[in-house]
Coordinates of C-alpha atoms and ligand atoms in Angstrom, one line a residue:
M1 CA -147.5 121.5 13.4
L2 CA -148.3 120.1 9.7
N3 CA -149.9 116.9 8.8
Q4 CA -148.4 113.9 9.5
Q5 CA -149.7 112.2 6.6
L6 CA -147.9 114.9 4.3
E7 CA -144.8 114.1 6.2
T8 CA -144.6 110.8 5.2
A9 CA -145.8 111.4 1.8
M10 CA -142.7 113.9 1.6
K11 CA -140.4 111.2 2.9
K12 CA -141.3 108.5 0.4
W13 CA -141.0 110.7 -2.3
L14 CA -137.5 112.1 -1.3
E15 CA -136.4 108.5 -1.0
A16 CA -137.5 107.4 -4.5
M17 CA -135.6 110.4 -6.1
I18 CA -132.5 109.7 -3.7
E19 CA -132.7 106.5 -4.7
S20 CA -132.9 107.3 -8.5
N21 CA -130.2 109.6 -8.0
G22 CA -132.5 112.1 -9.6
N23 CA -133.7 115.7 -9.2
F24 CA -137.1 117.1 -9.4
V25 CA -137.5 120.4 -11.1
L26 CA -140.7 122.5 -11.1
A27 CA -141.3 125.5 -13.4
V28 CA -143.9 127.9 -12.3
V29 CA -144.9 130.0 -15.5
G30 CA -147.5 132.5 -16.4
G31 CA -147.3 135.4 -19.2
K32 CA -149.5 138.0 -17.0
G33 CA -148.0 139.7 -14.0
G34 CA -150.0 139.2 -10.8
L35 CA -151.2 135.8 -11.1
G36 CA -149.6 134.3 -7.9
K37 CA -146.3 133.0 -9.2
T38 CA -144.0 134.3 -6.3
T39 CA -146.7 133.2 -3.8
F40 CA -146.9 129.7 -4.9
S41 CA -143.1 129.3 -5.3
Y42 CA -142.0 130.5 -2.1
N43 CA -144.7 128.6 0.1
F44 CA -143.8 125.6 -2.0
L45 CA -140.1 126.2 -1.2
W46 CA -140.9 126.7 2.4
L47 CA -142.8 123.5 2.7
L48 CA -139.7 121.5 1.1
V49 CA -137.3 123.3 3.4
K50 CA -139.4 122.3 6.4
Y51 CA -139.0 118.9 5.5
N52 CA -135.3 119.3 5.3
I53 CA -135.4 118.6 1.5
P54 CA -132.5 120.5 -0.1
A55 CA -134.6 122.7 -2.3
V56 CA -133.9 125.9 -3.9
L57 CA -136.1 128.8 -5.8
V58 CA -134.5 130.2 -9.0
D59 CA -136.0 133.3 -9.1
C60 CA -135.7 134.6 -12.7
D61 CA -138.3 137.5 -12.4
N62 CA -136.2 139.6 -14.2
G63 CA -136.4 143.4 -13.1
Q64 CA -138.6 142.4 -10.1
N65 CA -137.3 139.6 -8.2
S66 CA -139.8 139.6 -5.4
S67 CA -138.9 136.3 -4.1
A68 CA -135.3 137.0 -3.8
E69 CA -136.1 140.4 -2.1
F70 CA -138.7 138.2 0.6
A71 CA -135.9 135.7 1.4
A72 CA -133.5 138.8 2.1
D73 CA -136.5 140.5 4.2
R74 CA -136.5 137.4 6.2
K75 CA -132.8 137.0 6.6
A76 CA -132.9 140.8 8.0
A77 CA -135.6 139.7 10.5
N78 CA -133.4 136.7 11.6
I79 CA -136.2 134.4 10.8
L80 CA -135.3 130.6 10.5
P81 CA -134.9 128.8 8.5
E82 CA -133.4 131.0 5.7
M83 CA -135.1 130.3 2.2
P84 CA -132.7 129.6 -0.3
V85 CA -133.5 132.0 -3.0
I86 CA -131.3 132.6 -6.0
A87 CA -131.9 135.6 -8.4
M88 CA -130.9 135.0 -11.9
P89 CA -131.4 136.2 -15.3
T90 CA -133.3 133.7 -17.5
E91 CA -130.5 133.3 -19.9
Q92 CA -128.1 131.9 -17.5
L93 CA -130.5 129.2 -16.3
S94 CA -129.4 126.6 -18.6
K95 CA -125.9 126.5 -17.8
A96 CA -126.5 127.1 -14.1
L97 CA -128.7 124.1 -13.6
P98 CA -126.4 121.7 -13.7
K99 CA -124.3 123.0 -10.8
L100 CA -127.4 123.9 -8.7
A101 CA -128.7 119.9 -9.3
K102 CA -125.5 118.7 -7.5
E103 CA -126.3 120.8 -4.2
F104 CA -130.3 120.8 -4.3
R105 CA -132.7 117.9 -4.9
V106 CA -135.5 120.1 -5.9
I107 CA -135.1 123.1 -7.9
I108 CA -138.2 125.7 -8.4
I109 CA -137.9 128.0 -11.2
E110 CA -140.2 131.1 -10.9
F111 CA -140.2 132.7 -14.4
G112 CA -141.0 136.3 -15.0
K113 CA -143.8 137.8 -16.8
T114 CA -143.3 138.1 -20.7
D115 CA -143.5 141.1 -22.7
N116 CA -144.6 139.4 -26.0
A117 CA -145.8 136.3 -27.4
E118 CA -141.9 135.5 -28.6
S119 CA -140.5 135.8 -25.0
A120 CA -143.6 133.9 -23.8
K121 CA -142.7 130.9 -26.1
R122 CA -138.9 131.1 -25.2
A123 CA -139.9 131.1 -21.5
L124 CA -142.2 127.8 -22.1
E125 CA -139.7 126.4 -24.3
L126 CA -137.0 126.7 -21.5
A127 CA -139.5 125.3 -18.8
I128 CA -140.2 122.2 -21.0
K129 CA -136.2 121.7 -21.4
L130 CA -135.6 122.0 -18.1
A131 CA -138.4 120.9 -15.9
D132 CA -140.4 117.7 -14.8
K133 CA -143.5 119.5 -14.2
I134 CA -145.0 122.7 -15.0
V135 CA -147.3 125.1 -12.8
M136 CA -149.4 128.2 -14.0
P137 CA -151.3 129.8 -11.5
L138 CA -154.5 131.4 -12.7
Q139 CA -156.9 133.7 -11.4
P140 CA -160.5 133.0 -12.2
T141 CA -161.0 136.0 -14.4
A142 CA -161.4 136.7 -18.3
P143 CA -158.1 138.3 -18.5
D144 CA -156.2 135.4 -17.1
V145 CA -158.3 132.6 -18.5
K146 CA -157.6 134.4 -22.0
T147 CA -154.2 133.7 -21.6
I148 CA -154.6 129.9 -21.6
P149 CA -154.8 129.3 -25.4
S150 CA -151.6 130.8 -26.5
A151 CA -149.7 129.1 -23.3
E152 CA -151.6 125.7 -24.6
E153 CA -150.7 126.2 -28.3
N154 CA -146.9 126.7 -27.3
L155 CA -146.9 123.3 -25.4
I156 CA -148.6 121.7 -28.2
R157 CA -146.3 123.3 -30.8
L158 CA -143.2 122.2 -28.8
N159 CA -144.4 118.7 -28.4
S160 CA -144.5 119.1 -24.5
T161 CA -145.2 115.7 -22.6
V162 CA -144.1 117.3 -19.4
P163 CA -147.1 117.6 -17.1
A164 CA -148.6 120.9 -16.8
F165 CA -150.7 122.3 -14.0
I166 CA -153.0 125.1 -14.1
V167 CA -153.7 126.3 -10.4
P168 CA -157.0 128.3 -9.8
N169 CA -155.8 131.1 -7.4
R170 CA -157.7 133.8 -5.4
V171 CA -160.9 132.2 -5.8
K172 CA -163.6 134.1 -3.9
K173 CA -166.3 131.7 -4.4
E174 CA -166.7 128.4 -6.2
S175 CA -168.6 129.5 -8.6
Q176 CA -165.8 131.6 -10.2
L177 CA -163.9 128.5 -11.3
N178 CA -166.8 128.1 -14.1
V179 CA -164.4 130.5 -16.1
I180 CA -161.7 128.3 -16.1
Y181 CA -163.7 124.8 -15.9
G182 CA -165.4 126.7 -19.1
V183 CA -162.0 125.7 -21.4
R184 CA -160.9 122.7 -19.5
S185 CA -162.4 120.3 -22.0
F186 CA -160.3 122.2 -24.8
L187 CA -157.1 121.6 -23.0
K188 CA -154.6 118.8 -24.3
C189 CA -151.5 120.0 -22.2
F190 CA -152.8 121.5 -19.1
K191 CA -154.6 119.8 -16.3
V192 CA -156.7 122.2 -13.9
T193 CA -155.5 120.9 -10.5
K194 CA -158.8 120.0 -8.4
T195 CA -157.7 122.0 -5.3
Y196 CA -157.8 125.7 -5.8
L197 CA -156.4 128.5 -3.7
G198 CA -158.8 131.1 -1.9
D199 CA -158.7 134.6 -1.9
R200 CA -157.5 135.3 1.2
L201 CA -155.6 138.3 2.8
C202 CA -153.1 136.0 4.8
Y203 CA -151.5 135.4 1.3
Q204 CA -150.5 139.0 1.0
D205 CA -149.8 139.6 4.9
S206 CA -147.5 136.5 4.8
L207 CA -144.8 137.5 2.2
G208 CA -145.2 141.4 2.5
F209 CA -143.3 142.5 5.7
D210 CA -140.5 140.0 6.4
G211 CA -140.9 137.2 3.9
R212 CA -142.4 134.7 6.1
S213 CA -145.0 132.0 4.7
I214 CA -148.6 131.2 5.1
F215 CA -147.4 128.4 7.5
E216 CA -145.9 131.0 10.1
L217 CA -149.0 132.9 10.5
N218 CA -151.6 132.2 13.5
G219 CA -155.3 132.5 13.1
T220 CA -158.5 130.9 11.3
E221 CA -157.6 132.2 7.6
P222 CA -154.2 131.4 8.0
K223 CA -154.9 127.8 8.8
K224 CA -157.4 127.6 6.0
A225 CA -154.6 128.7 3.5
Q226 CA -152.4 126.3 5.0
H227 CA -154.6 123.3 4.7
E228 CA -155.5 124.1 0.8
F229 CA -151.8 124.7 0.3
I230 CA -150.7 121.4 1.8
Q231 CA -153.6 119.8 -0.3
L232 CA -152.5 121.6 -3.5
F233 CA -148.6 120.3 -2.8
E234 CA -149.6 117.0 -2.5
E235 CA -151.7 117.2 -5.5
I236 CA -149.0 118.4 -7.7
L237 CA -146.0 116.2 -6.3
N238 CA -148.3 112.9 -6.5
D239 CA -150.4 113.7 -9.9
Ligands
ATP301 N1 -154.6 133.5 -2.8 C1 -154.4 134.6 -2.9 N2 -155.0 135.4 -2.3 C2 -155.0 136.8 -1.9 N3 -154.0 137.6 -2.2 C3 -153.1 136.8 -3.4 C4 -153.3 135.4 -3.6 N4 -152.3 134.8 -4.4 C5 -151.7 136.2 -4.7 N5 -152.2 137.2 -4.0 C6 -151.6 138.5 -4.2 O1 -151.7 139.0 -5.7 C7 -150.7 139.6 -5.8 C8 -149.8 138.9 -7.2 O2 -149.6 137.5 -6.4 P1 -148.0 137.3 -7.0 O3 -146.9 138.4 -6.5 O4 -147.5 135.7 -6.4 O5 -148.3 136.9 -8.2 P2 -147.1 137.2 -9.5 O6 -147.4 136.1 -10.7 O7 -145.8 136.7 -9.1 O8 -146.7 138.5 -10.0 P3 -145.7 139.4 -10.6 O9 -145.6 139.0 -12.2 O10 -146.1 140.8 -10.4 O11 -144.4 139.0 -9.9 C9 -149.7 139.8 -4.5 O12 -150.1 140.9 -3.9 C10 -150.3 138.7 -3.7 O13 -149.9 139.0 -2.4
MG302 MG1 -143.9 137.5 -8.8

């Protein structure tokens, strides 16, 4: 169903990871609500699980835990494979990670939205400490773009060397990207991914009912979504 090229790339990537006896930890961050963190994390997890990579999504969106709920809905609807999602308070992350790393090769940490500057800083601090890569989905709108400078400042202040990506999400037309591209030249830590995700109803239809990923939907729009998501997945893994 998915492309051969991805399968080959994925196997190579996994073999290298096994050889180095390591894990890969991806932190999905974003201070605001509704950026696409859950949509991104859940579909990313699905791709890994699909390719038999031992992966888990740690849902630290305290108070909401949408990913954990989607996984539970999926289980209740008897859809296989099961999505390994664990809900956990952010404060328990550091302690829990070594144990999870023994069981899973890939760990996706989905951070929750932050209420104030201090909690945003703490979340990024944790992301830098624990993750190999950081992803921040962002819509091409002024309120979302306005969150970039403080995230960037925090990464600089914390001397982060962890590769960090801004993923443009819910893009209706390419010209909208200019609002994100406009700040690109100021960025020292974040890199904007070349691939962006379109604004497509199927992203909403998918998770909402029974925890299905976009890869389990049929039709033209889901096909486009699958295509762009695989491209994004490859870009983030290979960059
Ligand atoms: N590319 C997209 N196209 C259309 N709708 C999208 C897209 N990405 C996300 N959405 C929708 O936008 C809403 C917010 O997305 P999501 O729940 O993934 O964001 P979030 O950052 O996890 O938000 P929260 O902080 O509330 O947990 C959801 O209804 C989701 O279905
Ligand atoms: Mg969420």
